[in-house]
CSV table of C-alpha atoms in Angstrom, one decimal:
chain,number,residue,atom,x,y,z
A,200,MET,CA,-54.4,53.4,-77.2
A,201,THR,CA,-50.6,54.2,-78.1
A,202,VAL,CA,-48.4,51.3,-79.7
A,203,PRO,CA,-44.8,51.5,-79.8
A,204,ASN,CA,-42.7,50.9,-83.0
A,205,VAL,CA,-45.8,50.8,-85.1
A,206,GLY,CA,-45.9,52.7,-88.4
A,207,SER,CA,-42.7,54.5,-88.0
A,208,SER,CA,-39.0,53.5,-88.5
A,209,ASN,CA,-37.7,55.8,-85.5
A,210,GLY,CA,-39.7,54.3,-82.9
A,211,GLU,CA,-42.1,57.1,-82.1
A,212,ARG,CA,-45.2,56.2,-80.5
A,213,VAL,CA,-48.0,56.1,-82.7
A,214,PHE,CA,-52.0,56.7,-81.6
A,215,ILE,CA,-54.3,54.5,-82.8
A,216,ARG,CA,-58.0,55.3,-82.4
A,217,LEU,CA,-60.3,52.1,-81.4
A,218,GLY,CA,-64.0,52.3,-82.0
A,219,PRO,CA,-66.5,53.4,-84.8
A,220,PRO,CA,-65.2,55.9,-87.2
A,221,PRO,CA,-66.7,59.7,-85.8
A,222,GLU,CA,-69.2,59.6,-88.8
A,223,GLU,CA,-70.8,56.3,-87.7
A,224,PRO,CA,-74.1,56.6,-86.2
A,225,ASN,CA,-73.9,56.7,-82.5
A,226,GLN,CA,-75.2,53.8,-80.0
A,227,PHE,CA,-78.5,55.3,-79.3
A,228,VAL,CA,-76.9,57.9,-77.0
A,229,VAL,CA,-78.8,61.2,-77.9
A,230,ASP,CA,-79.1,64.3,-75.8
A,231,GLY,CA,-82.5,64.4,-74.1
A,232,ALA,CA,-83.4,60.6,-74.7
A,233,PRO,CA,-85.4,59.2,-72.2
A,234,GLN,CA,-83.4,57.0,-69.8
A,235,SER,CA,-86.5,55.1,-68.5
A,236,TYR,CA,-90.1,55.3,-68.8
A,237,SER,CA,-92.6,56.5,-66.2
A,238,ASP,CA,-94.6,54.2,-64.4
A,239,GLU,CA,-97.7,55.4,-66.5
A,240,VAL,CA,-96.1,54.8,-69.9
A,241,ARG,CA,-94.4,51.3,-68.8
A,242,ALA,CA,-97.7,50.1,-67.6
A,243,ARG,CA,-99.4,50.9,-71.0
A,244,LEU,CA,-96.4,49.4,-73.0
A,245,GLU,CA,-96.5,46.4,-70.8
A,246,VAL,CA,-100.2,45.4,-71.8
A,247,GLU,CA,-99.0,45.9,-75.5
A,248,ALA,CA,-95.7,44.1,-75.2
A,249,LYS,CA,-97.8,41.0,-73.3
A,250,GLU,CA,-100.1,40.8,-76.7
A,251,ILE,CA,-97.2,41.0,-79.0
A,252,ILE,CA,-95.0,38.4,-77.1
A,253,ALA,CA,-98.1,36.1,-76.8
A,254,LYS,CA,-97.8,35.7,-80.5
A,255,TYR,CA,-94.7,33.7,-80.5
A,256,PRO,CA,-93.6,30.3,-79.4
A,257,SER,CA,-90.2,31.5,-77.9
A,258,SER,CA,-90.4,35.1,-76.4
A,259,ARG,CA,-87.0,36.5,-77.4
A,260,SER,CA,-88.8,36.0,-81.0
A,261,ALA,CA,-90.6,39.1,-80.5
A,262,LEU,CA,-87.7,41.3,-80.0
A,263,LEU,CA,-88.0,43.0,-83.5
A,264,PRO,CA,-91.7,43.9,-82.9
A,265,LEU,CA,-91.2,45.1,-79.5
A,266,LEU,CA,-88.3,47.4,-80.9
A,267,HIS,CA,-91.0,48.7,-83.2
A,268,LEU,CA,-93.3,49.3,-80.2
A,269,VAL,CA,-91.0,51.3,-78.5
A,270,GLN,CA,-89.8,53.3,-81.5
A,271,GLY,CA,-93.6,54.2,-81.8
A,272,GLU,CA,-93.2,55.6,-78.5
A,273,ASP,CA,-90.3,57.9,-78.9
A,274,SER,CA,-89.9,57.8,-82.8
A,275,TYR,CA,-86.3,56.5,-82.3
A,276,LEU,CA,-84.8,53.7,-80.2
A,277,THR,CA,-83.6,55.4,-77.0
A,278,PRO,CA,-82.0,53.8,-73.6
A,279,ALA,CA,-85.3,53.6,-72.2
A,280,GLY,CA,-86.8,51.6,-75.0
A,281,LEU,CA,-84.0,49.2,-75.0
A,282,GLU,CA,-84.2,48.8,-71.4
A,283,PHE,CA,-87.8,48.0,-71.8
A,284,CYS,CA,-87.3,45.2,-74.4
A,285,SER,CA,-84.4,43.4,-72.4
A,286,GLN,CA,-86.6,43.5,-69.3
A,287,GLN,CA,-89.8,42.2,-71.2
A,288,LEU,CA,-88.0,39.4,-72.9
A,289,GLY,CA,-85.2,38.6,-70.2
A,290,LEU,CA,-82.4,39.6,-72.5
A,291,THR,CA,-79.1,41.5,-72.1
A,292,GLY,CA,-78.6,44.8,-73.1
A,293,ALA,CA,-75.9,43.7,-75.5
A,294,GLU,CA,-78.1,41.3,-77.0
A,295,VAL,CA,-81.2,43.9,-77.5
A,296,SER,CA,-78.6,46.6,-78.8
A,297,ALA,CA,-76.6,44.1,-81.2
A,298,VAL,CA,-80.1,43.3,-82.9
A,299,ALA,CA,-81.3,46.9,-83.0
A,300,SER,CA,-78.1,48.3,-84.4
A,301,PHE,CA,-78.2,45.8,-87.3
A,302,TYR,CA,-81.5,46.9,-89.0
A,303,THR,CA,-81.8,50.1,-90.6
A,304,MET,CA,-85.5,50.5,-89.7
A,305,TYR,CA,-84.6,51.0,-86.4
A,306,ARG,CA,-83.8,54.9,-85.9
A,307,ARG,CA,-81.0,56.2,-83.9
A,308,GLY,CA,-82.1,59.6,-83.6
A,309,PRO,CA,-85.6,61.9,-83.2
A,310,THR,CA,-87.7,61.2,-86.2
A,311,GLY,CA,-90.5,63.6,-88.0
A,312,ASP,CA,-93.9,62.8,-88.8
A,313,TYR,CA,-93.0,61.5,-92.1
A,314,LEU,CA,-89.6,59.5,-92.9
A,315,VAL,CA,-89.1,60.6,-96.6
A,316,GLY,CA,-86.7,57.6,-98.1
A,317,VAL,CA,-85.4,58.2,-101.5
A,318,CYS,CA,-83.8,55.1,-103.1
A,319,THR,CA,-80.4,55.9,-104.6
A,320,ASN,CA,-79.4,52.5,-105.2
A,321,THR,CA,-78.4,51.5,-108.7
A,322,LEU,CA,-81.3,51.5,-110.8
A,323,CYS,CA,-83.1,54.2,-109.0
A,324,ALA,CA,-80.2,56.4,-109.1
A,325,VAL,CA,-79.9,55.8,-112.9
A,326,MET,CA,-83.3,57.0,-113.3
A,327,GLY,CA,-83.1,59.7,-111.3
A,328,GLY,CA,-82.8,59.1,-107.7
A,329,ASP,CA,-79.6,60.9,-107.1
A,330,ALA,CA,-81.2,63.9,-108.8
A,331,ILE,CA,-84.6,63.7,-106.6
A,332,PHE,CA,-82.5,63.5,-103.1
A,333,GLU,CA,-80.2,66.4,-104.1
A,334,ASP,CA,-83.3,68.6,-105.1
A,335,LEU,CA,-85.1,67.5,-102.1
A,336,LYS,CA,-82.4,68.7,-99.7
A,337,ASP,CA,-82.1,72.1,-101.3
A,338,HIS,CA,-85.9,72.2,-101.2
A,339,LEU,CA,-86.3,71.4,-97.6
A,340,GLY,CA,-83.0,72.7,-96.6
A,341,ILE,CA,-81.8,69.6,-94.6
A,342,GLY,CA,-79.3,67.1,-95.4
A,343,ASN,CA,-79.4,63.3,-95.1
A,344,ASP,CA,-81.2,61.8,-92.1
A,345,GLN,CA,-82.0,65.4,-90.8
A,346,THR,CA,-85.4,66.6,-89.8
A,347,THR,CA,-87.0,69.8,-90.9
A,348,SER,CA,-87.5,72.8,-88.0
A,349,ASP,CA,-91.3,72.0,-88.0
A,350,GLY,CA,-90.5,68.4,-87.2
A,351,THR,CA,-92.5,67.2,-90.0
A,352,VAL,CA,-90.0,65.5,-92.5
A,353,THR,CA,-87.2,63.5,-91.9
A,354,LEU,CA,-85.1,63.0,-95.2
A,355,GLN,CA,-82.9,59.9,-96.0
A,356,HIS,CA,-81.3,58.3,-98.8
A,357,ILE,CA,-81.8,54.7,-98.5
A,358,GLU,CA,-81.0,51.1,-100.3
A,359,CYS,CA,-83.3,49.2,-102.5
A,360,ASN,CA,-86.7,49.7,-101.9
A,361,ALA,CA,-87.4,46.5,-103.9
A,362,ALA,CA,-89.6,48.4,-106.3
A,363,CYS,CA,-87.0,48.8,-109.1
A,364,ASP,CA,-89.7,48.4,-111.8
A,365,TYR,CA,-91.3,51.5,-110.5
A,366,ALA,CA,-87.9,53.4,-110.1
A,367,PRO,CA,-87.2,56.1,-109.3
A,368,VAL,CA,-89.1,55.3,-106.1
A,369,VAL,CA,-89.6,57.5,-102.8
A,370,MET,CA,-91.2,56.2,-99.7
A,371,VAL,CA,-93.0,57.7,-97.0
A,372,ASN,CA,-93.1,56.0,-93.8
A,373,TRP,CA,-92.8,52.6,-95.9
A,374,GLU,CA,-95.3,53.3,-98.2
A,375,PHE,CA,-94.6,53.5,-102.0
A,376,TYR,CA,-94.6,56.7,-104.3
A,377,ASP,CA,-93.7,55.4,-107.5
A,378,ASN,CA,-92.0,56.8,-110.7
A,379,GLN,CA,-91.2,60.0,-109.1
A,380,THR,CA,-89.3,63.2,-110.5
A,381,PRO,CA,-87.9,66.0,-108.6
A,382,ALA,CA,-91.1,68.2,-109.3
A,383,SER,CA,-93.4,65.5,-108.0
A,384,ALA,CA,-91.1,64.8,-104.9
A,385,ARG,CA,-91.2,68.2,-104.1
A,386,GLU,CA,-94.9,68.3,-104.3
A,387,LEU,CA,-94.9,65.3,-102.0
A,388,VAL,CA,-93.0,66.8,-99.3
A,389,ASP,CA,-94.9,70.0,-99.5
A,390,SER,CA,-98.3,67.9,-99.3
A,391,LEU,CA,-96.7,66.4,-96.0
A,392,ARG,CA,-95.7,69.6,-94.5
A,393,SER,CA,-99.1,71.2,-95.0
A,394,GLY,CA,-101.3,68.2,-93.3
A,395,GLU,CA,-102.6,66.9,-96.4
A,396,PRO,CA,-100.3,64.2,-97.6
A,397,LEU,CA,-100.9,62.8,-101.0
A,398,ALA,CA,-102.0,59.2,-101.1
A,399,PRO,CA,-99.5,56.6,-101.8
A,400,SER,CA,-99.2,55.1,-105.2
A,401,ARG,CA,-100.0,51.8,-103.5
A,402,GLY,CA,-100.7,50.4,-100.0
A,403,ALA,CA,-103.0,51.8,-97.2
A,404,PRO,CA,-103.4,55.6,-96.7
A,405,LEU,CA,-100.7,57.2,-95.2
A,406,CYS,CA,-100.2,57.5,-91.2
A,407,LYS,CA,-97.4,59.2,-89.1
A,408,PHE,CA,-94.4,57.7,-88.2
A,409,ARG,CA,-95.1,56.6,-84.7
A,410,GLU,CA,-98.1,54.9,-85.7
A,411,THR,CA,-96.4,53.1,-88.6
A,412,SER,CA,-94.0,51.6,-85.9
A,413,ARG,CA,-96.7,50.5,-84.2
A,414,ILE,CA,-98.4,48.7,-87.0
A,415,LEU,CA,-95.0,47.1,-87.7
A,416,ALA,CA,-95.1,46.0,-84.2
A,417,GLY,CA,-98.0,43.9,-84.7
A,418,LEU,CA,-100.7,45.9,-83.2
A,419,PRO,CA,-103.9,46.5,-85.2
A,420,ASP,CA,-103.9,48.6,-88.3
A,421,GLN,CA,-107.2,50.7,-88.3
A,422,ARG,CA,-106.7,51.9,-91.9
A,423,PRO,CA,-109.3,51.0,-94.5
A,424,ASP,CA,-108.3,48.5,-97.1
A,425,GLU,CA,-108.8,50.3,-100.4
A,426,GLY,CA,-107.5,47.4,-102.5
A,427,GLN,CA,-103.9,49.1,-103.3
A,428,GLY,CA,-102.0,46.2,-102.4
A,429,GLY,CA,-100.6,43.6,-104.5
A,430,ALA,CA,-98.3,43.7,-107.7
A,431,GLY,CA,-99.0,46.4,-110.3
A,432,PRO,CA,-99.0,46.3,-114.2
A,433,ALA,CA,-95.2,47.0,-114.3
A,434,THR,CA,-94.3,44.0,-112.0
A,435,LEU,CA,-96.6,41.5,-113.9
A,436,ALA,CA,-95.6,42.6,-117.5
A,437,GLY,CA,-93.1,39.6,-118.0
A,438,LEU,CA,-95.9,37.3,-117.0
A,439,ARG,CA,-98.5,38.9,-119.2
A,440,VAL,CA,-96.3,38.6,-122.1
A,441,ALA,CA,-95.3,34.9,-121.2
A,442,LYS,CA,-99.1,33.9,-121.1
A,443,GLU,CA,-99.8,35.9,-124.4
A,444,ASN,CA,-96.9,33.9,-126.2
A,445,ASP,CA,-97.7,30.6,-124.4
A,446,MET,CA,-94.4,30.6,-123.0
A,447,GLN,CA,-93.6,27.6,-120.6
A,448,ALA,CA,-90.6,27.0,-118.3
A,449,PRO,CA,-88.4,24.1,-119.7
A,450,GLU,CA,-89.0,20.7,-118.0
A,451,VAL,CA,-86.2,19.7,-115.8
A,452,PRO,CA,-84.9,16.2,-116.8
A,453,GLU,CA,-85.0,13.3,-114.7
A,454,SER,CA,-81.9,12.8,-112.9
A,455,THR,CA,-79.8,9.6,-114.2
A,456,ASP,CA,-77.7,9.5,-111.0
A,457,ASP,CA,-78.0,6.0,-109.2
């Protein structure tokens, strides 16, 4: 777009680039991404989509889990997946894309078997998260949001994992690995690439990214419950101290307003 007499005292025409900056993620346009699903794939996904949609009083409320469903099919959101969601819910492509592009859990490019997210937000960064991320980039030979040549690991720096009491934290397919160091993080990614992943600090045994997406869609989680969930000692430390010292929250005075 050219606009005359803008930004110049001599009346030269100035070119203004509209649209997202070049470094912004693209709008789900990746070379080789499927534009539509085969009849076989569509039929299989429709059965699962109906199961998911039936859980909601309003069908459009099922959009988030359906996006996870198609991400589980392709490892990222593709034109085929977005079209499938819009058709199942009677939404426009713009409505689906607007939601899909808002949440960072929805991927815009092919994702490896294990999405390794290193928290580089304030506390984790101070505790060593930045050093872990830089070390893993060198160790794996990839940059942010890139995947190893064997398709095993996609590395990403991410915002707060809501586990500051275990900083620095690394997540693999949204499972926690607490109190990490550069050395332990290297050991972790090496275990992923060897096919013998280390167990998470908390949560269920690790599964691959596509299966994780299907679980987030609301489909059955077949992993055994080994009792690793819930708050850990670091999270509960303040509560323990309060109980030991018989500390109580102050009473709220009754309002005197008429």
